[in-house]
PDB file of C-alpha atoms in Angstrom:
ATOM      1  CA  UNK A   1      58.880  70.649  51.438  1.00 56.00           C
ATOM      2  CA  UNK A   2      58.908  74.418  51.028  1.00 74.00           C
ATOM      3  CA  UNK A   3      56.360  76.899  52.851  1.00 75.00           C
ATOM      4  CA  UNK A   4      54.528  76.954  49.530  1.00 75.00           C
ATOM      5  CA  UNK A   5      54.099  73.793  48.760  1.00 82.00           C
ATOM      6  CA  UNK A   6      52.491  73.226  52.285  1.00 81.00           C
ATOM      7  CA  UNK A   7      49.871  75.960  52.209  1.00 79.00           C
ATOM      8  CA  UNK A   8      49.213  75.208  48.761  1.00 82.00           C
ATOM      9  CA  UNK A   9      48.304  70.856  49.651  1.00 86.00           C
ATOM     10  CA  UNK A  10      46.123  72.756  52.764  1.00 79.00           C
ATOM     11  CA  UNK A  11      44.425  75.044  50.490  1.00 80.00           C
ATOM     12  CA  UNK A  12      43.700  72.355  48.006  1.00 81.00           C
ATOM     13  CA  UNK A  13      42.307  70.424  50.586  1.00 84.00           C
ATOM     14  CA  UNK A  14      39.896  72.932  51.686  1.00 79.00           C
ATOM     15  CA  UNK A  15      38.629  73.203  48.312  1.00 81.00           C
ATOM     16  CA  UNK A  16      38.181  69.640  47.748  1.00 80.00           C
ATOM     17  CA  UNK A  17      35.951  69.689  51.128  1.00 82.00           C
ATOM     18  CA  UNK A  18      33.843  72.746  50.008  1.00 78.00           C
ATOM     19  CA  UNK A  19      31.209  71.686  47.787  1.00 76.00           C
ATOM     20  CA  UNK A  20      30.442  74.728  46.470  1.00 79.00           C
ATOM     21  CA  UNK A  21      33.574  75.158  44.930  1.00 78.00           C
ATOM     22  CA  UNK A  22      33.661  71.858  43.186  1.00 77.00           C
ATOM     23  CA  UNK A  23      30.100  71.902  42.335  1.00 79.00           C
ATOM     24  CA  UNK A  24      30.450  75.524  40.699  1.00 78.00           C
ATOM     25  CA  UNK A  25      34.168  74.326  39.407  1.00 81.00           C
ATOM     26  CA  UNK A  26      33.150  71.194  38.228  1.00 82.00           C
ATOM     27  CA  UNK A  27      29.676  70.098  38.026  1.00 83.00           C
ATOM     28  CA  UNK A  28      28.117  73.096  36.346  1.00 82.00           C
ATOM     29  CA  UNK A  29      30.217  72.924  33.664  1.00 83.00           C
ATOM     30  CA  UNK A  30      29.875  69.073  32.813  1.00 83.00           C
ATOM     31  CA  UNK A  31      26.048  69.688  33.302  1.00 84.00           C
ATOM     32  CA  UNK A  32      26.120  72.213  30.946  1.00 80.00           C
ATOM     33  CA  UNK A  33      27.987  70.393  28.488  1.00 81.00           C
ATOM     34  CA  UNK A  34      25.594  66.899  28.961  1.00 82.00           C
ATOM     35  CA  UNK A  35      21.955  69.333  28.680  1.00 80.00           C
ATOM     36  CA  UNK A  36      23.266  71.181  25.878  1.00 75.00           C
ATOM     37  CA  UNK A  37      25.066  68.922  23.977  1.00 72.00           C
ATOM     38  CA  UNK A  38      22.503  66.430  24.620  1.00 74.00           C
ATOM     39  CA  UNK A  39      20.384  68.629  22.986  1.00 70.00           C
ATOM     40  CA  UNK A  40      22.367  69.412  19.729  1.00 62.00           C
ATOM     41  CA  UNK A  41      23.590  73.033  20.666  1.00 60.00           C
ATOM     42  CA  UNK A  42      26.798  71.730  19.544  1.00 57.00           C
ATOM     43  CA  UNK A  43      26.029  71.561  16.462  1.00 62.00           C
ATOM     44  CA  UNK A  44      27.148  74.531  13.826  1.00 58.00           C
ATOM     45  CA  UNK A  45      24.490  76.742  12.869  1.00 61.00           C
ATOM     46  CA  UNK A  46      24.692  78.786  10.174  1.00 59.00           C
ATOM     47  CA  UNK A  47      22.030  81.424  10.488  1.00 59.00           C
ATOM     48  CA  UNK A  48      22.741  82.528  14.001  1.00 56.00           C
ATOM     49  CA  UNK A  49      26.648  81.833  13.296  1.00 58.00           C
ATOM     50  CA  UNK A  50      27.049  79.797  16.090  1.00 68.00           C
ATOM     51  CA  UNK A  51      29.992  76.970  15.888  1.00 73.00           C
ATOM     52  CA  UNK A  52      30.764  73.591  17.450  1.00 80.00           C
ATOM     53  CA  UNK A  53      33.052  75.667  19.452  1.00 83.00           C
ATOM     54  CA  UNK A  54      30.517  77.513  21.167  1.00 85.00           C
ATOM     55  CA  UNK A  55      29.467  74.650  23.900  1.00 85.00           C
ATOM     56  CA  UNK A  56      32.665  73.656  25.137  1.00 89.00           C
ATOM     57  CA  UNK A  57      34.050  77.386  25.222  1.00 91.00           C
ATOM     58  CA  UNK A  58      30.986  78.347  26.830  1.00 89.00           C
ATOM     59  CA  UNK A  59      31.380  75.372  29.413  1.00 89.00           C
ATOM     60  CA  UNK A  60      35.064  76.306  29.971  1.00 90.00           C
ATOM     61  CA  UNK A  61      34.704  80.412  30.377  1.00 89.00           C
ATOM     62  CA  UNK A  62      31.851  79.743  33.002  1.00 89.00           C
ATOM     63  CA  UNK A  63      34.024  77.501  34.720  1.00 90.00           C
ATOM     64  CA  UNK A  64      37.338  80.440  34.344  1.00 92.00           C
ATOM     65  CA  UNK A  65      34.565  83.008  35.007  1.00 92.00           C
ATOM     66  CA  UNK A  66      33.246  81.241  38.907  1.00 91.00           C
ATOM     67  CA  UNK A  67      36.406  81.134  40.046  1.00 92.00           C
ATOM     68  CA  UNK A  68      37.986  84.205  39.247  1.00 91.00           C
ATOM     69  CA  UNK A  69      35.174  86.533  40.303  1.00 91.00           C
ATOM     70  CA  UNK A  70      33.683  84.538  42.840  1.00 90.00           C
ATOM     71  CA  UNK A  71      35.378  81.745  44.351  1.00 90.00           C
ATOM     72  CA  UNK A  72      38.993  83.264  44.439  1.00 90.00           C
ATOM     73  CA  UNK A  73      37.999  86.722  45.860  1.00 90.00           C
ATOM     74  CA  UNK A  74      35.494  85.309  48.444  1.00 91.00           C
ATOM     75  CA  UNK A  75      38.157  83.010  50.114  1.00 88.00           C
ATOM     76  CA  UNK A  76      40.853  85.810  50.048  1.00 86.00           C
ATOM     77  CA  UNK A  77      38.258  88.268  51.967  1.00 89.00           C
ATOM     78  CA  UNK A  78      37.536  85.819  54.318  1.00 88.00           C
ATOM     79  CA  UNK A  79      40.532  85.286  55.601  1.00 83.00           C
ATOM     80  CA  UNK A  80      41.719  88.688  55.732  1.00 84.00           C
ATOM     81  CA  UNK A  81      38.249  89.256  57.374  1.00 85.00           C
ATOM     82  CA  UNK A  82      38.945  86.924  59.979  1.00 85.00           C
ATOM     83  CA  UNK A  83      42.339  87.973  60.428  1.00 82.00           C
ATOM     84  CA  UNK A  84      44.057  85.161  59.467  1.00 77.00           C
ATOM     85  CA  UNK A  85      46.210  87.230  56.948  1.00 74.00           C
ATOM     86  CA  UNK A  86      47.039  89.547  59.786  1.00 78.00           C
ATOM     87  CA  UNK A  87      48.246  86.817  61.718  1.00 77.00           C
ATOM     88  CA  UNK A  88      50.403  85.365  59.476  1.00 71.00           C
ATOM     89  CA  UNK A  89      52.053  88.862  58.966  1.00 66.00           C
ATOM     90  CA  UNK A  90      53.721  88.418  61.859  1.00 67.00           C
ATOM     91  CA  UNK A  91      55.150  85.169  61.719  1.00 69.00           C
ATOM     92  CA  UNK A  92      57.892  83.744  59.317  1.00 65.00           C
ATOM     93  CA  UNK A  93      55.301  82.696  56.821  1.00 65.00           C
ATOM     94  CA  UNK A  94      54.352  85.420  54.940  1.00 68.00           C
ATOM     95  CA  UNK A  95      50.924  85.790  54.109  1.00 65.00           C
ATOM     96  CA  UNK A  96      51.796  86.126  50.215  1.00 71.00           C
ATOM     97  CA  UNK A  97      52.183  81.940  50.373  1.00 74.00           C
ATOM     98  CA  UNK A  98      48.510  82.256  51.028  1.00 76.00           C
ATOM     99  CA  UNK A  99      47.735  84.415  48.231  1.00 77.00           C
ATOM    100  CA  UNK A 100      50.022  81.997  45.658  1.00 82.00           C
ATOM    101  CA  UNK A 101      48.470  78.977  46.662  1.00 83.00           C
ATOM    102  CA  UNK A 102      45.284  80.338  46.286  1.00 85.00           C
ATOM    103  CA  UNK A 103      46.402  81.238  42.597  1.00 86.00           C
ATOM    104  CA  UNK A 104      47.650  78.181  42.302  1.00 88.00           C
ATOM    105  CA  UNK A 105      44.855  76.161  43.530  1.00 88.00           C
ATOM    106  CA  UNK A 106      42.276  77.754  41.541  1.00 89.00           C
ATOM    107  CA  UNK A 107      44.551  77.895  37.964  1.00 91.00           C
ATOM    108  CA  UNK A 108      44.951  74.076  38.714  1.00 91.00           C
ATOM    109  CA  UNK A 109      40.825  73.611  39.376  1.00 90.00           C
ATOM    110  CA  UNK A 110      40.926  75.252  35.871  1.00 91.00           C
ATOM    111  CA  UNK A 111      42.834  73.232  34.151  1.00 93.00           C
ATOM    112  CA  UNK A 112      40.941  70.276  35.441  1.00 92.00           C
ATOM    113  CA  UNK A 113      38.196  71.243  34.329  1.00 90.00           C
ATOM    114  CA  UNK A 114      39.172  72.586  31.013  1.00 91.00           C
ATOM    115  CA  UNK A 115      40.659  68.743  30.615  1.00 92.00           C
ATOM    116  CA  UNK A 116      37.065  67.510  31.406  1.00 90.00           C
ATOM    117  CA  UNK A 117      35.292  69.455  29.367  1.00 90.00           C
ATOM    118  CA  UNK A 118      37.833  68.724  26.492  1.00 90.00           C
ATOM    119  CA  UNK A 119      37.397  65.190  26.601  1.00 90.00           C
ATOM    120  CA  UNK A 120      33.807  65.481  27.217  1.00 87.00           C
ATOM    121  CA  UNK A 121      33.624  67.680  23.894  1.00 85.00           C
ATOM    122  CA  UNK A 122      36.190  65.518  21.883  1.00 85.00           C
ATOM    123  CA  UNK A 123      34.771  61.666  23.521  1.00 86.00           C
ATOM    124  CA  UNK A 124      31.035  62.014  23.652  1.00 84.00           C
ATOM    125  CA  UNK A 125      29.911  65.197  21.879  1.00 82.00           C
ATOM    126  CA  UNK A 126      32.248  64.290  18.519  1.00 82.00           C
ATOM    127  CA  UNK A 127      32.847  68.254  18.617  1.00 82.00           C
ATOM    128  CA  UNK A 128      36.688  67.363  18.295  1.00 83.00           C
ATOM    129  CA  UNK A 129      39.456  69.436  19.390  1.00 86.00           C
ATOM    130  CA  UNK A 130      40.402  72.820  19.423  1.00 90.00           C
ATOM    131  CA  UNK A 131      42.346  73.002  15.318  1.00 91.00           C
ATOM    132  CA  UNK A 132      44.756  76.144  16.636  1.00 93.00           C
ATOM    133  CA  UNK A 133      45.756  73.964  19.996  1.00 94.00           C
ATOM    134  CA  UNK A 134      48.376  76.646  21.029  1.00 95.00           C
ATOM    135  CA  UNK A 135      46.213  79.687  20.370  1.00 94.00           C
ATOM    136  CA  UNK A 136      43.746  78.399  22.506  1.00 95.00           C
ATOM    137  CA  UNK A 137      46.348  77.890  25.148  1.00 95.00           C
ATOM    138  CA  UNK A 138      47.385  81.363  25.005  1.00 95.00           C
ATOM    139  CA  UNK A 139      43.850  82.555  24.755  1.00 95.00           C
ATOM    140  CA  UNK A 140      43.217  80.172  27.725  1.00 94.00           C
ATOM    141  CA  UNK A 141      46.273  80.987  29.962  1.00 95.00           C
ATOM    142  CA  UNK A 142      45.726  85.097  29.183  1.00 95.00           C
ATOM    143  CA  UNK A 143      41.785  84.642  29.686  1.00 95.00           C
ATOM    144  CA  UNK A 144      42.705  83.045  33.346  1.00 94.00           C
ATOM    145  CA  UNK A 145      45.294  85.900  34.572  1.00 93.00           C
ATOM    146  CA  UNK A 146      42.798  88.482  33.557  1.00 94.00           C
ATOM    147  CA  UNK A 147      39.775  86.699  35.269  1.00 94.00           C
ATOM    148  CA  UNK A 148      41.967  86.209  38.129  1.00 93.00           C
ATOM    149  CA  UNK A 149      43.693  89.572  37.841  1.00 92.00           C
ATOM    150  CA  UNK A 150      39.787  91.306  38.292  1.00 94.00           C
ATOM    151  CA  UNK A 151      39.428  88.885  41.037  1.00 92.00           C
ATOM    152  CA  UNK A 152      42.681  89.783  43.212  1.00 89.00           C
ATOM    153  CA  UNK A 153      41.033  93.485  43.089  1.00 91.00           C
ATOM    154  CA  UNK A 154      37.693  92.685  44.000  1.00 93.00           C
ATOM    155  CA  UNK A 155      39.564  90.561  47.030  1.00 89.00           C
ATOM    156  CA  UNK A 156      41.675  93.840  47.948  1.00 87.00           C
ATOM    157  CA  UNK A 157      38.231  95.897  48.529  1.00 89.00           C
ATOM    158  CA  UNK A 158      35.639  94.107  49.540  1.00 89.00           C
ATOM    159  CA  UNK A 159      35.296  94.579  53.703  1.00 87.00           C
ATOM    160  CA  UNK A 160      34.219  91.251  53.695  1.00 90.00           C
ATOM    161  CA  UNK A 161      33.673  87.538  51.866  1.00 88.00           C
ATOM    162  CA  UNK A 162      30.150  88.264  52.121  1.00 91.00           C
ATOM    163  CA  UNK A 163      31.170  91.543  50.298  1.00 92.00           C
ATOM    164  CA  UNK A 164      33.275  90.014  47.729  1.00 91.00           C
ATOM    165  CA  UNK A 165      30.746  87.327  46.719  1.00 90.00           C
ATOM    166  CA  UNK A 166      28.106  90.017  46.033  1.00 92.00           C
ATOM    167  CA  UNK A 167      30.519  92.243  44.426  1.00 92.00           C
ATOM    168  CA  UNK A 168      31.684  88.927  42.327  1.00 90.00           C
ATOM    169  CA  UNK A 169      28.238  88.082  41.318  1.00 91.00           C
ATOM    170  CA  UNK A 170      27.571  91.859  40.214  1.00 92.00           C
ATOM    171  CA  UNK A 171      30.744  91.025  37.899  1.00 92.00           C
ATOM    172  CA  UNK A 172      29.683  87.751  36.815  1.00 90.00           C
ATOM    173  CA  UNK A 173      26.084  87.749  35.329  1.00 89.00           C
ATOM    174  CA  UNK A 174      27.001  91.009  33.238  1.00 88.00           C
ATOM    175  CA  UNK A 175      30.013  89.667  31.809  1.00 88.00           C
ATOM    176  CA  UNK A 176      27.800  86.374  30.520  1.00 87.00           C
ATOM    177  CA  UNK A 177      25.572  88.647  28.801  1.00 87.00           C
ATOM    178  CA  UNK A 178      28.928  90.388  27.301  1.00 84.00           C
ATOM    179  CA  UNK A 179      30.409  87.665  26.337  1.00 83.00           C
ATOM    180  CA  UNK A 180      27.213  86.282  24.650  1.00 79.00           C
ATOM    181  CA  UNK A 181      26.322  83.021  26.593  1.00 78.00           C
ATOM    182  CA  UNK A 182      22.924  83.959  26.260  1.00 77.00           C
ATOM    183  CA  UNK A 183      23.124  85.781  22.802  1.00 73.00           C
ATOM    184  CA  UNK A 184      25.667  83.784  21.095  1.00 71.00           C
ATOM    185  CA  UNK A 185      26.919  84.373  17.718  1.00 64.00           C
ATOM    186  CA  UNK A 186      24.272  86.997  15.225  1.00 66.00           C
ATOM    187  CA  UNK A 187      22.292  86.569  18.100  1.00 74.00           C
ATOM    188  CA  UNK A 188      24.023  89.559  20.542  1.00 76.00           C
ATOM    189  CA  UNK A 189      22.682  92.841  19.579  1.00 79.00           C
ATOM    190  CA  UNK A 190      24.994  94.998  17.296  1.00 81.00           C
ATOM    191  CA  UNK A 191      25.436  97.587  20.290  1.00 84.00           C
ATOM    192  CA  UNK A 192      27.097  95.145  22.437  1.00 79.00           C
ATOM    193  CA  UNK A 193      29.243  93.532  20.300  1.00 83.00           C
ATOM    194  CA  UNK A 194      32.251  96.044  20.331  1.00 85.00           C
ATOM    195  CA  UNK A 195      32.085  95.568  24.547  1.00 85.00           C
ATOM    196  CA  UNK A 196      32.251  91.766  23.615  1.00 85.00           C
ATOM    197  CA  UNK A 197      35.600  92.200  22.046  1.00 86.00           C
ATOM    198  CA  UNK A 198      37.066  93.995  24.977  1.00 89.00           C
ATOM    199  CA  UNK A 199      35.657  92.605  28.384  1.00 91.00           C
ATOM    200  CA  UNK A 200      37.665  90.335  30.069  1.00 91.00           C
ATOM    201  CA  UNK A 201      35.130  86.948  29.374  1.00 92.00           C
ATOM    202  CA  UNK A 202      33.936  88.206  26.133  1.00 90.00           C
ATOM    203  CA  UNK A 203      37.499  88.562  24.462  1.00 92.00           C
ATOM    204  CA  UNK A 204      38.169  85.489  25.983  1.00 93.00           C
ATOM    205  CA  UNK A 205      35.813  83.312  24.490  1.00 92.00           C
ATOM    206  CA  UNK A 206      36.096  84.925  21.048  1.00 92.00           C
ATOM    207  CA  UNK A 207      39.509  84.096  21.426  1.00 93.00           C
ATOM    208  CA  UNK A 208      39.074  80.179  22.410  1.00 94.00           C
ATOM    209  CA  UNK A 209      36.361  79.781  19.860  1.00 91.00           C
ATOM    210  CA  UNK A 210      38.650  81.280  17.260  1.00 92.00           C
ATOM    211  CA  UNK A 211      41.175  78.752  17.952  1.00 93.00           C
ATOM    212  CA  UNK A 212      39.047  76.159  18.508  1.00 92.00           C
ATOM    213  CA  UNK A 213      37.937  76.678  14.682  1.00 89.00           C
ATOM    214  CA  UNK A 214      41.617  76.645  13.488  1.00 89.00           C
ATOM    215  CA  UNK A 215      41.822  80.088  13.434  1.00 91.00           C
ATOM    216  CA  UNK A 216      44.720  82.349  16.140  1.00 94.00           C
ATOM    217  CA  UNK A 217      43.190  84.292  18.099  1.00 93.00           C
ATOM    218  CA  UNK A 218      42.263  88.120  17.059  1.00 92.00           C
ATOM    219  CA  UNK A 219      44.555  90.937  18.049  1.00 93.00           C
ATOM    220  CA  UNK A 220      41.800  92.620  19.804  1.00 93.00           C
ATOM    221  CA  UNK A 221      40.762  89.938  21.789  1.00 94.00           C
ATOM    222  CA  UNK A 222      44.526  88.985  22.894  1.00 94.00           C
ATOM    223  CA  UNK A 223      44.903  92.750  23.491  1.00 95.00           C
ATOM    224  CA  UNK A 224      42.355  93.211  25.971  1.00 95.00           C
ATOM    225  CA  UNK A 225      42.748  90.194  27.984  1.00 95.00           C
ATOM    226  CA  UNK A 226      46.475  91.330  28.423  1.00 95.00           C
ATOM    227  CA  UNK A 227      45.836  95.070  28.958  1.00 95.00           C
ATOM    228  CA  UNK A 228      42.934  93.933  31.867  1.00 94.00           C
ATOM    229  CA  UNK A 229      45.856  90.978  33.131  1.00 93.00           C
ATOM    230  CA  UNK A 230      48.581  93.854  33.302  1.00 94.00           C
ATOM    231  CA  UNK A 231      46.420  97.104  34.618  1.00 94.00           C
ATOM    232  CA  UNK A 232      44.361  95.309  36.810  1.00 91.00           C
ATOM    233  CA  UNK A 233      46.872  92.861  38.540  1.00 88.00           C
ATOM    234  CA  UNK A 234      48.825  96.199  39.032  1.00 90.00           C
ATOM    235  CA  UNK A 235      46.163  97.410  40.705  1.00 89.00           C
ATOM    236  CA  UNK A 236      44.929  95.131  42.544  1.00 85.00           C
ATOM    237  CA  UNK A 237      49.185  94.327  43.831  1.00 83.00           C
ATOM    238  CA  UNK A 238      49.066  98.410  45.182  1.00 85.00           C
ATOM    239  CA  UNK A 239      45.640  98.008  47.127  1.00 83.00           C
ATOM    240  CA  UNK A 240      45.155  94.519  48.665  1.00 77.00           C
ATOM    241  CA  UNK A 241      46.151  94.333  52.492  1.00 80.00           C
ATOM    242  CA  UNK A 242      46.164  91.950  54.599  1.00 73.00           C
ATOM    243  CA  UNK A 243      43.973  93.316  57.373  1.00 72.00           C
TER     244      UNK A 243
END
């Protein structure tokens, strides 16, 4: 069994045993889709142009959105905090294998959870499946690297996890609003659409809900999401240390 593949089953273990993570992984985003759906949110709307998609996208970039700008960063801090990064820069085991199973872990926890809220959506909801199946998967797999990429930088300057988590949250509840979770559809004011097209959550779920509909993805959307994966991973490779 490689170093990798060790660190990784420990890291998944402590993620397993923090319920905060699975709650906010997990739980949130089934909750969501049982109050909503149970509700008939899922149902298309033509006046506020609001699709079937919008509930299980919505679900899914919540879920993406927690553990790239929170979860991810907070752990990273806290062991660098801690000095358990610093430690392991000594020894044969490189404290990148932290940093990948981290990024492992948490892509995983994402695609369990995208899974749940798929059948969910498909099984109980009748909201079927995403038409375009692999434009959402490369609207999913570019929305996670760029979530994750803004993530890895908020990890490489916050002092602390304290620090990260605040600076995560900071991230988090403007990029809802962006990406219209609570303004869906005709509903976001006309000034803030263009920033929905480009931000990092907002492209996303543009990009999942055009899929979802049958449609691939718009070239704007894709655009962003790989210009933030690409400019902000780079960044964030250049600054993060491990003490």
């Amino acid at each position: 069994m490689s170093t990798l593949t060790k660190i990784t089953t420990v890291e998944s273990k402590l993620f397993l045993r923090d319920s905060t993570s699975a709650v906010m992984t997990f739980a949130l985003p089934i909750g969501l889709m049982v109050v909503f759906g149970s509700i008939g949110l899922g149902e298309d709307d033509p006046e506020t142009g609001i699709t079937k998609a919008f509930l299980p996208v919505m679900a899914l970039a919540l879920s993406a959105a927690l553990l790239g700008l929170s979860i991810l960063p907070t752990v990273l801090a806290t062991y660098r905090e801690k000095g358990i990064l610093r430690r392991m820069s000594t020894t044969p085991v490189h404290p990148g294998n932290v940093l990948g199973a981290q990024l492992l872990v948490n892509l995983v926890a994402l695609v369990a959870a995208a899974v749940m809220v798929l059948l969910l959506a498909a099984l109980v909801f009748d909201l079927g499946t995403p038409s375009n199946m692999l434009g959402f998967v490369v609207a999913f797999v570019l929305t996670a690297t760029a979530l994750f990429a803004i993530g890895l930088l908020v990890a490489a300057l916050a002092p602390t996890g304290k620090a990260a988590t605040s600076i995560g949250m900071l991230l988090f509840f403007p990029s809802m609003f962006f990406a219209g979770v609570w303004t869906p559809g005709d509903l976001m004011p006309s000034w803030a659409r263009p920033i929905r097209d480009v931000s990092p959550l907002g492209a996303g779920m543009e990009a999942l809900q055009d899929a979802w509909n049958g449609s691939w993805p718009g070239a704007t959307n894709l655009l962003a999401l790989a210009v933030v994966t690409v400019v902000v991973g780079a960044i964030a490779a250049r600054t993060f240390r491990w003490e």
